[in-house]
CSV table of C-alpha atoms in Angstrom, one decimal:
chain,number,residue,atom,x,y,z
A,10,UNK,CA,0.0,0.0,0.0
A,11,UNK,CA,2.9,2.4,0.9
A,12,UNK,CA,4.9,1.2,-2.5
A,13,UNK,CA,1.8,1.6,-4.8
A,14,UNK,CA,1.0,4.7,-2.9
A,15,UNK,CA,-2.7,3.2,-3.0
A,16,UNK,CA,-5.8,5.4,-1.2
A,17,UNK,CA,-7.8,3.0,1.1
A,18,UNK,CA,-10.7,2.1,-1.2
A,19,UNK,CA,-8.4,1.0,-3.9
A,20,UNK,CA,-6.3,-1.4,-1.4
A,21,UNK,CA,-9.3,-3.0,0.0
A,22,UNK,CA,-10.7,-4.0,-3.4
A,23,UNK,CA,-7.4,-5.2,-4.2
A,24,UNK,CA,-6.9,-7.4,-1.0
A,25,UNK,CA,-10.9,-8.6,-1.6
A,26,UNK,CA,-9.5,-9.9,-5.1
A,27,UNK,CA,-6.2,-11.5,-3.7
A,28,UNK,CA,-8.4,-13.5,-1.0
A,29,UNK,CA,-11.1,-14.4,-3.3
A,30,UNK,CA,-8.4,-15.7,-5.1
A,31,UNK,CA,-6.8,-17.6,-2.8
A,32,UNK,CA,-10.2,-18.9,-1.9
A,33,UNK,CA,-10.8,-20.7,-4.8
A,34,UNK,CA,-7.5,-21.8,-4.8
A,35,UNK,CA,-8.1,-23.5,-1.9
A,36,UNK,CA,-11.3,-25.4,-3.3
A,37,UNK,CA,-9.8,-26.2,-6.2
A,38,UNK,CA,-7.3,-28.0,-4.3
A,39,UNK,CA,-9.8,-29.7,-2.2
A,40,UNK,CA,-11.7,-30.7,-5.3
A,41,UNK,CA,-8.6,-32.0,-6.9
A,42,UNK,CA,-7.7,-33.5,-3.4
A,43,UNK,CA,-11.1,-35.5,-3.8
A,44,UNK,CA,-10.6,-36.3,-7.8
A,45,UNK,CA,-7.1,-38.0,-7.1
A,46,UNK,CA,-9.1,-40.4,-4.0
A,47,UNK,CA,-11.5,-41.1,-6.5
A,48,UNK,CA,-9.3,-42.8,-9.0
A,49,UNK,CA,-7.4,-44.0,-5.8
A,50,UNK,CA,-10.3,-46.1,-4.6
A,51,UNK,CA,-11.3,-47.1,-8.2
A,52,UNK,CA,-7.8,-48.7,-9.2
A,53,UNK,CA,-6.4,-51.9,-8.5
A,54,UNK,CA,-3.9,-52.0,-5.6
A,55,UNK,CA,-0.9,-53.8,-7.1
A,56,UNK,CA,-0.7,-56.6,-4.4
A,57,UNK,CA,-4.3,-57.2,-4.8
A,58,UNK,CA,-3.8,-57.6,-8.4
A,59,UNK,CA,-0.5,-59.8,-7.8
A,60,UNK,CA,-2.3,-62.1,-5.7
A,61,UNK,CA,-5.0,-62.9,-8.2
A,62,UNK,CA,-2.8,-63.9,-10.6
A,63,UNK,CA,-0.4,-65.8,-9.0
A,64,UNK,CA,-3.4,-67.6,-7.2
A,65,UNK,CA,-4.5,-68.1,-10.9
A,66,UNK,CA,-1.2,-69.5,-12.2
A,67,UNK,CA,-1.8,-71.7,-8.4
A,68,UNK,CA,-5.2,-72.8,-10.0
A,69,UNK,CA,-3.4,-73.9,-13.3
A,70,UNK,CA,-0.6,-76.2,-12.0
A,71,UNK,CA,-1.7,-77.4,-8.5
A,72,UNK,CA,-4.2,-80.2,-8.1
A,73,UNK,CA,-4.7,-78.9,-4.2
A,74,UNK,CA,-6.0,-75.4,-5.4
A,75,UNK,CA,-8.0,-77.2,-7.8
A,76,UNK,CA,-9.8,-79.2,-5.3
A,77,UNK,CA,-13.6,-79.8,-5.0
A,78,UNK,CA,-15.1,-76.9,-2.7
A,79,UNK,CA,-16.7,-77.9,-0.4
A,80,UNK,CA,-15.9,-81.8,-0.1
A,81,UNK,CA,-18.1,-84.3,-1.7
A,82,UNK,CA,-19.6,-85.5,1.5
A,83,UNK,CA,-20.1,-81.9,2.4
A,84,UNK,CA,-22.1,-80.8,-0.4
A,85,UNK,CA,-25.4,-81.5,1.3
A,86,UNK,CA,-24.9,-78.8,3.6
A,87,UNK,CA,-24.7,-76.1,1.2
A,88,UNK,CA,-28.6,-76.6,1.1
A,89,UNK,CA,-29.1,-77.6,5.0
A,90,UNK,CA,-31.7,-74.7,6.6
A,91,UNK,CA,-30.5,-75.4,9.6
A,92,UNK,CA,-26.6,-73.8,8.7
A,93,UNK,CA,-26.3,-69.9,8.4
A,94,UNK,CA,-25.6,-69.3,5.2
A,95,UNK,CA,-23.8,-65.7,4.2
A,96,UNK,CA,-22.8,-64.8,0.7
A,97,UNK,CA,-20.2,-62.1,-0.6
A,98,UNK,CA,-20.4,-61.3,-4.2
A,99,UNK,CA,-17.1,-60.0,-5.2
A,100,UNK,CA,-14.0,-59.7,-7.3
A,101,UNK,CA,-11.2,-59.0,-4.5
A,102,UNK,CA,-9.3,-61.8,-2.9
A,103,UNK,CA,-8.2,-60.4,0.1
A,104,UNK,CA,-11.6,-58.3,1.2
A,105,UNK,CA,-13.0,-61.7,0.7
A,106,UNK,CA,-10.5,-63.6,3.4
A,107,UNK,CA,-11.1,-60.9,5.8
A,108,UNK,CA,-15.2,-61.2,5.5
A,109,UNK,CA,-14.9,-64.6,5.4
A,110,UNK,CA,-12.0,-65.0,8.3
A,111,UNK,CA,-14.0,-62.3,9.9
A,112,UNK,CA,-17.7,-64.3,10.7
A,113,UNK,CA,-16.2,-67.7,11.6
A,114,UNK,CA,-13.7,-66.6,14.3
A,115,UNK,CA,-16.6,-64.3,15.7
A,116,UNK,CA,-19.0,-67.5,15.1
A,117,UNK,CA,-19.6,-69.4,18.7
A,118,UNK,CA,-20.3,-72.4,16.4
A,119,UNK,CA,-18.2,-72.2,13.1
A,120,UNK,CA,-19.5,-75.5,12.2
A,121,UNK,CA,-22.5,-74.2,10.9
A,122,UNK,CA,-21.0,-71.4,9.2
A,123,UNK,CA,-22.2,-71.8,5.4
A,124,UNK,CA,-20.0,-69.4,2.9
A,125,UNK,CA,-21.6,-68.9,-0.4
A,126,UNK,CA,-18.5,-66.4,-2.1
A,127,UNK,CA,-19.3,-65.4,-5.8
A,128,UNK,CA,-17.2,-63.9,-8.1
A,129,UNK,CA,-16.5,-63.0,-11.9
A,130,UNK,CA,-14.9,-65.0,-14.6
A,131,UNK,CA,-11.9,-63.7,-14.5
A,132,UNK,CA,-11.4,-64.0,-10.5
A,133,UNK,CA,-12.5,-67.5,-9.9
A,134,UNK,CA,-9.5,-69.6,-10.3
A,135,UNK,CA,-7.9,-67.5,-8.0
A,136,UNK,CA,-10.3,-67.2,-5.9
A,137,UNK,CA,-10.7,-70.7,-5.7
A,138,UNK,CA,-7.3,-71.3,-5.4
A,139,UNK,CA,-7.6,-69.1,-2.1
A,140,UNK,CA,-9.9,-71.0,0.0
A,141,UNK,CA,-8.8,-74.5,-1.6
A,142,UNK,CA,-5.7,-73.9,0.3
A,143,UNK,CA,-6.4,-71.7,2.9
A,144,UNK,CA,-9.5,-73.7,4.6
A,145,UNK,CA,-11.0,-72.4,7.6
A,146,UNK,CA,-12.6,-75.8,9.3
A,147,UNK,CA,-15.1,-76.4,10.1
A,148,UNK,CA,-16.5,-73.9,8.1
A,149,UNK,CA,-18.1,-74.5,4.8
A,150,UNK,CA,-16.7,-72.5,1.7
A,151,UNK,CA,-18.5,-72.6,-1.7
A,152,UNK,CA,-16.6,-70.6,-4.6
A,153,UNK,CA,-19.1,-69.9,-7.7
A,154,UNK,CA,-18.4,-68.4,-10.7
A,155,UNK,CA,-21.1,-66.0,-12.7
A,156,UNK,CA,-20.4,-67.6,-15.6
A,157,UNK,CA,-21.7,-71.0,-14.0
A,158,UNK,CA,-25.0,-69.8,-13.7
A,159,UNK,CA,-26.2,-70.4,-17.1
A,160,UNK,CA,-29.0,-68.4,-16.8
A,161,UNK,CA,-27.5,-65.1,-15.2
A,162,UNK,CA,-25.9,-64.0,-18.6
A,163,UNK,CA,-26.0,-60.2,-19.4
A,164,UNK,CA,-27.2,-60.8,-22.5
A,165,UNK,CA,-30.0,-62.7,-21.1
A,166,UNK,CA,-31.2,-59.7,-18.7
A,167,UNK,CA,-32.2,-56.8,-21.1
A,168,UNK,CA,-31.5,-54.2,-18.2
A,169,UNK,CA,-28.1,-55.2,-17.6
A,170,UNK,CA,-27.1,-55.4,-21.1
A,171,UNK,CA,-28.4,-52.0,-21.3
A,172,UNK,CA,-26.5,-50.4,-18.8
A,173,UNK,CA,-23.1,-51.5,-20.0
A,174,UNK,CA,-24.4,-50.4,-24.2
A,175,UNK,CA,-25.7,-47.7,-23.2
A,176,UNK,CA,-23.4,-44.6,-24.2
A,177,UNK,CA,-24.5,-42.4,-21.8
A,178,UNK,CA,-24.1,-44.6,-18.9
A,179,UNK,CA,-20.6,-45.6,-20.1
A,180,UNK,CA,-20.0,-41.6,-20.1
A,181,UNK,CA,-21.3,-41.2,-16.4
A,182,UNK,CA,-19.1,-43.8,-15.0
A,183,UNK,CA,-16.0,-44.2,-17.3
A,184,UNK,CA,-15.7,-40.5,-19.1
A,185,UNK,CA,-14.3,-37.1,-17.7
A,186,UNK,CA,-15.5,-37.0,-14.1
A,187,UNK,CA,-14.4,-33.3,-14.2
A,188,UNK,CA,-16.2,-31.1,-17.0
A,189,UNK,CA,-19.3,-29.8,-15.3
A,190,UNK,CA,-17.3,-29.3,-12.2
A,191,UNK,CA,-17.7,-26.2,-9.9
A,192,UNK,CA,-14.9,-24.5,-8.1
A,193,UNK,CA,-17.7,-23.6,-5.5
A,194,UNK,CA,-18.8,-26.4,-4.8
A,195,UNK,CA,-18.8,-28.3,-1.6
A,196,UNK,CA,-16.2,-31.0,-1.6
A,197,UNK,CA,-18.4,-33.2,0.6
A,198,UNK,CA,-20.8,-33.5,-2.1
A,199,UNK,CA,-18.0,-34.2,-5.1
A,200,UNK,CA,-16.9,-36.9,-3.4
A,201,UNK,CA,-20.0,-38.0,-3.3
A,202,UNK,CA,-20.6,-38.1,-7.1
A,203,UNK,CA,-17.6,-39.1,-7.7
A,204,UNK,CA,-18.1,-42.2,-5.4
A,205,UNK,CA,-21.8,-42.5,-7.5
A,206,UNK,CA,-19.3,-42.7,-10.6
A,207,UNK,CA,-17.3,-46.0,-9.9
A,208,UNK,CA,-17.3,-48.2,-12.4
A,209,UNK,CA,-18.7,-51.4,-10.3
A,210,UNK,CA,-21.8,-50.1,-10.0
A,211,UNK,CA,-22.4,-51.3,-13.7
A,212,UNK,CA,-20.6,-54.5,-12.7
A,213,UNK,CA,-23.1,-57.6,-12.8
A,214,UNK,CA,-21.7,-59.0,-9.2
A,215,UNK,CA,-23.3,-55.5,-7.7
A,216,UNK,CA,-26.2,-56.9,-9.2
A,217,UNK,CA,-25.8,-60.1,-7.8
A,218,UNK,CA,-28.5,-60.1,-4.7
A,219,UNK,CA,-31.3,-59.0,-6.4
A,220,UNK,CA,-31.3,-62.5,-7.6
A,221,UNK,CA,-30.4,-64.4,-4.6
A,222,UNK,CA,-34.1,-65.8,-4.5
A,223,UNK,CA,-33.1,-67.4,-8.0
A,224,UNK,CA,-29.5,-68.4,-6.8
A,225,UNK,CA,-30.4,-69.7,-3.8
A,226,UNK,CA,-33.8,-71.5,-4.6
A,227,UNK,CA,-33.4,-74.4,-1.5
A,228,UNK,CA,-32.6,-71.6,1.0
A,229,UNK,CA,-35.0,-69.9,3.6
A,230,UNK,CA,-32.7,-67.3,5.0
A,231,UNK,CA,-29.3,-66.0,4.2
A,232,UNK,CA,-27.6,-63.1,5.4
A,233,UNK,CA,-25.4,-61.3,2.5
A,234,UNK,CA,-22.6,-59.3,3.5
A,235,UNK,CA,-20.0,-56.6,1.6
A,236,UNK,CA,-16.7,-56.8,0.7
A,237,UNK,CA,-15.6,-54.3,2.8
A,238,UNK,CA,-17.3,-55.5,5.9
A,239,UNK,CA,-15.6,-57.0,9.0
A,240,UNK,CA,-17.6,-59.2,11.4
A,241,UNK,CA,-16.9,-58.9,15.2
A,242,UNK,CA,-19.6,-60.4,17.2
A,243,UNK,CA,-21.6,-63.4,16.3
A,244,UNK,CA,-24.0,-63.2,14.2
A,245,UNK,CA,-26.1,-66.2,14.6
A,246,UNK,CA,-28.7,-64.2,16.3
A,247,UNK,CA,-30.3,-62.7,13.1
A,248,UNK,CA,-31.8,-66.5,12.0
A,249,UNK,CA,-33.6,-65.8,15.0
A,250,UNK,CA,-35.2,-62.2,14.7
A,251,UNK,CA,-38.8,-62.0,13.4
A,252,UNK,CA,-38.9,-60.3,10.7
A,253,UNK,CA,-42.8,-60.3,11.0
A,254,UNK,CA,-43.5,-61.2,7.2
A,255,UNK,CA,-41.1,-58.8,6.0
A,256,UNK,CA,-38.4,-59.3,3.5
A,257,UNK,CA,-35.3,-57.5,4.4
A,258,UNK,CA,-34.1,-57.0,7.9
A,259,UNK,CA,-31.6,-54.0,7.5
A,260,UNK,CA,-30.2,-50.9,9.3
A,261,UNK,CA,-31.9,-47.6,8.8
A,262,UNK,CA,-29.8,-44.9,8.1
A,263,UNK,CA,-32.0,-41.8,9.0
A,264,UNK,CA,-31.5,-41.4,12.9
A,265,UNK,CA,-28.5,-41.7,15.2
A,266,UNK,CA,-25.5,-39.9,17.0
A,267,UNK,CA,-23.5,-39.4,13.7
A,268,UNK,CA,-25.0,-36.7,11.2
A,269,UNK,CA,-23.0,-37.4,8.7
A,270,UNK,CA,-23.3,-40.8,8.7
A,271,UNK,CA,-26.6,-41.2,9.8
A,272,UNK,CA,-28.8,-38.8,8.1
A,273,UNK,CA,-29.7,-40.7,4.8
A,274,UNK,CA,-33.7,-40.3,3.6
A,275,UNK,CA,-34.9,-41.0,0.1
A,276,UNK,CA,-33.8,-36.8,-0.6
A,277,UNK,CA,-30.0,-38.0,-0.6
A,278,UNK,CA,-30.2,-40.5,-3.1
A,279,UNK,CA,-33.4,-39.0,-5.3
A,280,UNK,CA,-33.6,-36.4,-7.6
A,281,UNK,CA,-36.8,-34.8,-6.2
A,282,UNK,CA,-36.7,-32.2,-9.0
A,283,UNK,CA,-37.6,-35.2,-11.6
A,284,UNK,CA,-41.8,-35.1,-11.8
A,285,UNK,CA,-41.7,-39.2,-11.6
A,286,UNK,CA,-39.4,-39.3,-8.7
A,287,UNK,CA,-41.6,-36.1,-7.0
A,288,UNK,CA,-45.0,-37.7,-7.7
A,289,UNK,CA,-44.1,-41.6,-6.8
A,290,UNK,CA,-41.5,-41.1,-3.2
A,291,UNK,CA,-41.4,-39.2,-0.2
A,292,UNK,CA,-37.9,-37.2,0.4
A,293,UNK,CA,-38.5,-37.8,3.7
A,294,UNK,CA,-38.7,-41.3,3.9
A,295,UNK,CA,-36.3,-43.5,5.7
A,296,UNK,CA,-33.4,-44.8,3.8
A,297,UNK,CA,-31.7,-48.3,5.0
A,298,UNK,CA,-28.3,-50.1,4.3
A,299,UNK,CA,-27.0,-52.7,2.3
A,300,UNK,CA,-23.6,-54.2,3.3
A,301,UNK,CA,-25.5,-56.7,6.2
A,302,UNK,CA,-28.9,-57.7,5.3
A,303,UNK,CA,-30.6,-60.5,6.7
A,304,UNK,CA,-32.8,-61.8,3.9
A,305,UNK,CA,-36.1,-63.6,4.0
A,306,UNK,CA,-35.9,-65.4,0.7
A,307,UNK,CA,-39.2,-67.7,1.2
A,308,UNK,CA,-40.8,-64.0,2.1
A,309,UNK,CA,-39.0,-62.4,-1.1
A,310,UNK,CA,-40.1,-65.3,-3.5
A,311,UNK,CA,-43.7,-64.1,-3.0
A,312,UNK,CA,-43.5,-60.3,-4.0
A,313,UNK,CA,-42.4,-58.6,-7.2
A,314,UNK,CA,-39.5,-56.8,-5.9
A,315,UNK,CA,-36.7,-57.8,-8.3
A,316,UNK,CA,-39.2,-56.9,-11.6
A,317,UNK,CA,-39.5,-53.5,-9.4
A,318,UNK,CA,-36.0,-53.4,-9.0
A,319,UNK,CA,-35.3,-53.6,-13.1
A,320,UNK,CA,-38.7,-51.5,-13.8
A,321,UNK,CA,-36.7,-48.7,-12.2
A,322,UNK,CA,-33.2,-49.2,-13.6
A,323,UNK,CA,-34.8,-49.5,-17.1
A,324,UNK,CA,-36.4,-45.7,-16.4
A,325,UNK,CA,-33.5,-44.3,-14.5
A,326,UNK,CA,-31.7,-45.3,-18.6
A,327,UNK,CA,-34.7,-43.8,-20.6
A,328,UNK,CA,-34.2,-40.9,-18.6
A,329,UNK,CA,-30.5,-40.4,-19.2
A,330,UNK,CA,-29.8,-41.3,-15.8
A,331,UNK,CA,-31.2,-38.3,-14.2
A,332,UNK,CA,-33.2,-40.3,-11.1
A,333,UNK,CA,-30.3,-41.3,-9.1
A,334,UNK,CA,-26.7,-41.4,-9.1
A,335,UNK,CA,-25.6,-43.5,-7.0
A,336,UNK,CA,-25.3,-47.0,-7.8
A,337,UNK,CA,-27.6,-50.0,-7.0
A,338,UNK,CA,-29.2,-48.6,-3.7
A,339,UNK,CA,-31.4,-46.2,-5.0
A,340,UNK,CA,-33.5,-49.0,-7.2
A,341,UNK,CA,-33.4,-51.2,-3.7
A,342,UNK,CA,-34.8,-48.4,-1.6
A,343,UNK,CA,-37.9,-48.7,-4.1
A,344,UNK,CA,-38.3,-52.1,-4.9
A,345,UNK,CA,-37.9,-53.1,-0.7
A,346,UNK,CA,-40.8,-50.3,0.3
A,347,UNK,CA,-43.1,-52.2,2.8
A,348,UNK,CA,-40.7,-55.5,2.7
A,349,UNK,CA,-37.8,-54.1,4.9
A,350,UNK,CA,-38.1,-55.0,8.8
A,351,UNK,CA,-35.6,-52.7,11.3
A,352,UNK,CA,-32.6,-54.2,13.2
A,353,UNK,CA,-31.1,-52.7,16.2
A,354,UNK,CA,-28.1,-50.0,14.6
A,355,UNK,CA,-25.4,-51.8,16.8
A,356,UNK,CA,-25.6,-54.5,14.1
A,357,UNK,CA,-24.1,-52.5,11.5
A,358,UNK,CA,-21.8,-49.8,12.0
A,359,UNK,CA,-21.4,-47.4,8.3
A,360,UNK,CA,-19.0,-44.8,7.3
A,361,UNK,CA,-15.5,-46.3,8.3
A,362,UNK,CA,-14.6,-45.4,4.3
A,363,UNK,CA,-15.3,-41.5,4.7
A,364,UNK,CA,-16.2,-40.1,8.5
A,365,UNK,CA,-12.4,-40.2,9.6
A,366,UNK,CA,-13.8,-39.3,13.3
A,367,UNK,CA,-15.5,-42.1,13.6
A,368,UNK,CA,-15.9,-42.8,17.6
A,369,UNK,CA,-13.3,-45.9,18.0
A,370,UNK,CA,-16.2,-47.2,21.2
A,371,UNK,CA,-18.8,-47.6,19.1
A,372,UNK,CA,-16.6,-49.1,16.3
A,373,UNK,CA,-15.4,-52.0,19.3
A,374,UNK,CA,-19.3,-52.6,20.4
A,375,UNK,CA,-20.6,-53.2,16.8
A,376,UNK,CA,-21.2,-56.4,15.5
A,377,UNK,CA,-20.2,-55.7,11.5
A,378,UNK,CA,-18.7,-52.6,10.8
A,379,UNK,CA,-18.9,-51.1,7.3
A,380,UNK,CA,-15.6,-49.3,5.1
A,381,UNK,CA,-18.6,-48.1,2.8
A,382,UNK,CA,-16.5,-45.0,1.1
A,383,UNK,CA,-13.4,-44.5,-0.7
A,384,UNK,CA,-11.0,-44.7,2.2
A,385,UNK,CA,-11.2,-48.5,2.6
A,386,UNK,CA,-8.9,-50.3,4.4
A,387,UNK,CA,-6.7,-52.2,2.2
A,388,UNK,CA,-6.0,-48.8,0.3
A,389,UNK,CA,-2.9,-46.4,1.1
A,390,UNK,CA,-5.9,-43.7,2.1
A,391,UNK,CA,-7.2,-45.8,4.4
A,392,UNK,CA,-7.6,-44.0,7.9
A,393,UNK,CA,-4.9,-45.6,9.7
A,394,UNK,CA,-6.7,-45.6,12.9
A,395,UNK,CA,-9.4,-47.6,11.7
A,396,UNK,CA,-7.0,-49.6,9.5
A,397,UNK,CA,-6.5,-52.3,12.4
A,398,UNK,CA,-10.3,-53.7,13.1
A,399,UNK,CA,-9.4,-54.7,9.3
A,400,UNK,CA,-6.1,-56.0,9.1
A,401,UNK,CA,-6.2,-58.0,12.0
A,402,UNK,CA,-7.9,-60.6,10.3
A,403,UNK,CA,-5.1,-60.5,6.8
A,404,UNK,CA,-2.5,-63.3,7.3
A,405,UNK,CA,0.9,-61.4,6.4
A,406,UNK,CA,2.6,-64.8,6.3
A,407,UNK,CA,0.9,-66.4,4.4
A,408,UNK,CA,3.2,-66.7,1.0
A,409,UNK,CA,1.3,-65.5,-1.5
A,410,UNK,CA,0.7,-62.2,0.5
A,411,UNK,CA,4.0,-61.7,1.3
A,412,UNK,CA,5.3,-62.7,-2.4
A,413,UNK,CA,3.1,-59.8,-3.8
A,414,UNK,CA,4.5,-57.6,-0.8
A,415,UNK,CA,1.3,-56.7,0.8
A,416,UNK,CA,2.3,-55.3,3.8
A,417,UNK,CA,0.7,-55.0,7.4
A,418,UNK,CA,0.7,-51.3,7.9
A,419,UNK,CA,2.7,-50.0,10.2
């Protein structure tokens, strides 16, 4: 001001402009700080993707990673009512030993401990190769591929087909997540779109449990679970809650201590400013979780809740996909009205993948918590504090971990 020799009106529009600028600096750094998690938490870790193929070049030359799953004179039991059976749809080797490592050391009977894991094409050697050779008796493991369920082709389900053909759905998940950005906006919410963006929610295995009634047809209950789950209590207990005719037993996500976490009705997922989402939902209505759901499939096979389910991903296409962003909850919230039963909010703990102050008591006393988010744990953004309910249950000697140097954190 003394250099420039600037009267007083002049230097305080000047210093206005400097911090406006530095301003948006700021949130274009947060923004970008955002952008670079996203592609983060949407790549392949390289450990993860060295253990699926050596486990694949296991599969190829070892007759014990090749081995019947379960054993012959097990077999029945994958359609005994009287086991717990969980399934985990997924392509990632290592989320799937802790889930599955997770449930039957928190199990007070592992023996009737049923694991249904399901994966893609591409994964299943390897992922048969894991639990051929890493067995967790007395524990029952069943690895499935999609491709051996004949009848569960994308070309055979015209939605599905349509989601992965159709160009402007390819552009919302796989083109420039940055055009149509604004430096004002706030970065909680561009994380958010971003997350809505990853690719898997056009995958078929995050698809998967809207046909578990199909899948599963022998079954009565089954409880699915995540990926990015971890089980700490048992969970035997929810075989035994009533569901009272009900279809889905689940968390709801529209009241508790956390805010953030815990503040979810139909207006975050909905675009309320679409007249066929206005006239047909209530923002207010209570939104639920998926992650751990126990399901009533003898319920479910009496309702129309999976032609729901694709009635509304067919419009959410027709209309450019201007419904809902994110992913495969927003067609579940519909389809499940009047078929979803409450379950006490200490049996599912959410947001360990983006509320970094998540209260470390309430993480101990919950019976599954949830790394729903970017930040999950296997991932160098992982919150490190939180990092340990998960890696706990990841073998670092095991030699094909340590071969593809995945590393307990330190």
């Amino acid at each position: 001001m003394k250099d420039k020799e600037y009267d007083a009106k002049t230097f305080a529009i000047r210093l206005k402009a400097m911090i406006e600028n530095m301003d948006k600096e700021v949130k274009r750094s947060r923004l970008a700080e955002q952008l670079h998690k996203h592609f983060i938490a949407t790549a392949i870790p390289k450990g993860i993707h060295c253990l699926t193929l050596r486990l694949t070049d296991e599969y190829s030359c070892n007759s014990q990673a090749r081995k019947q799953l379960p054993a012959p004179e097990l077999l029945s039991l994958l359609f005994d009512n009287s086991c717990h059976h969980f399934v985990l749809a997924t392509d990632n080797i290592l989320a799937a030993s802790v889930v599955v490592t997770s449930v039957v050391r928190s199990s007070l009977n592992p023996g009737r401990v049923v694991f249904h894991v399901i994966t893609d094409k591409k994964t299943y050697p390897g992922m048969h190769s894991w639990f051929a050779l890493n067995p967790l008796s007395p524990a029952i493991i069943e690895v499935k591929g999609v491709h051996q369920f004949h009848w569960l082709r994308r070309e055979s389900i015209p939605v599905l087909k349509a989601v992965t053909n159709y160009s402007g759905v390819r552009n919302h998940y796989h083109g420039n997540h940055i055009m149509g950005t604004n430096v004002s906006e706030n970065p909680r919410v561009f994380a958010s779109k971003l997350q809505a963006r990853g690719p898997k929610y056009i995958s078929l295995l995050n698809h998967m449990r809207i046909y578990l009634p199909e899948i599963f047809p022998y079954l009565n209950k089954v409880v699915f679970l995540d990926d990015d789950v971890v089980v700490q209590r048992d969970l035997s207990p929810l075989w035994l809650i009533d569901l009272s005719g009900k279809v889905n037993g689940a968390v709801e996500t529209c009241k508790g201590e956390d805010t953030w976490v815990m503040a979810k009705s139909f207006r975050t997922y909905f675009n309320f400013s679409h007249p066929l989402i206005a006239d047909k939902l209530d923002p207010d209505e209570c939104a639920w979780a998926y992650g751990m759901n126990i399901f009533d499939l003898n319920a479910w096979r009496k309702t129309n809740i999976r032609e729901t389910y694709l009635f509304w991903v067919q419009e959410n296409l027709k209309s450019s996909v201007t419904l809902w962003k994110l992913g495969t909850l927003p067609p579940a919230l519909i389809a499940f009205r009047g078929y979803v039963h409450p379950i006490d909010p200490s049996w599912h703990m959410l947001g360990l993948g983006y509320q970094e102050k998540t209260d470390i008591d309430s993480v101990r006393k919950a019976a599954v918590i949830h790394y729903n988010g970017q930040c999950k744990p296997w991932l160098e953004i992982g919150y490190k504090h939180l990092q340990p309910f998960w890696t706990r249950h990841v073998n670092y000697t095991n030699d094909f971990i340590r071969n593809c140097h995945i590393l307990e954190p330190q």
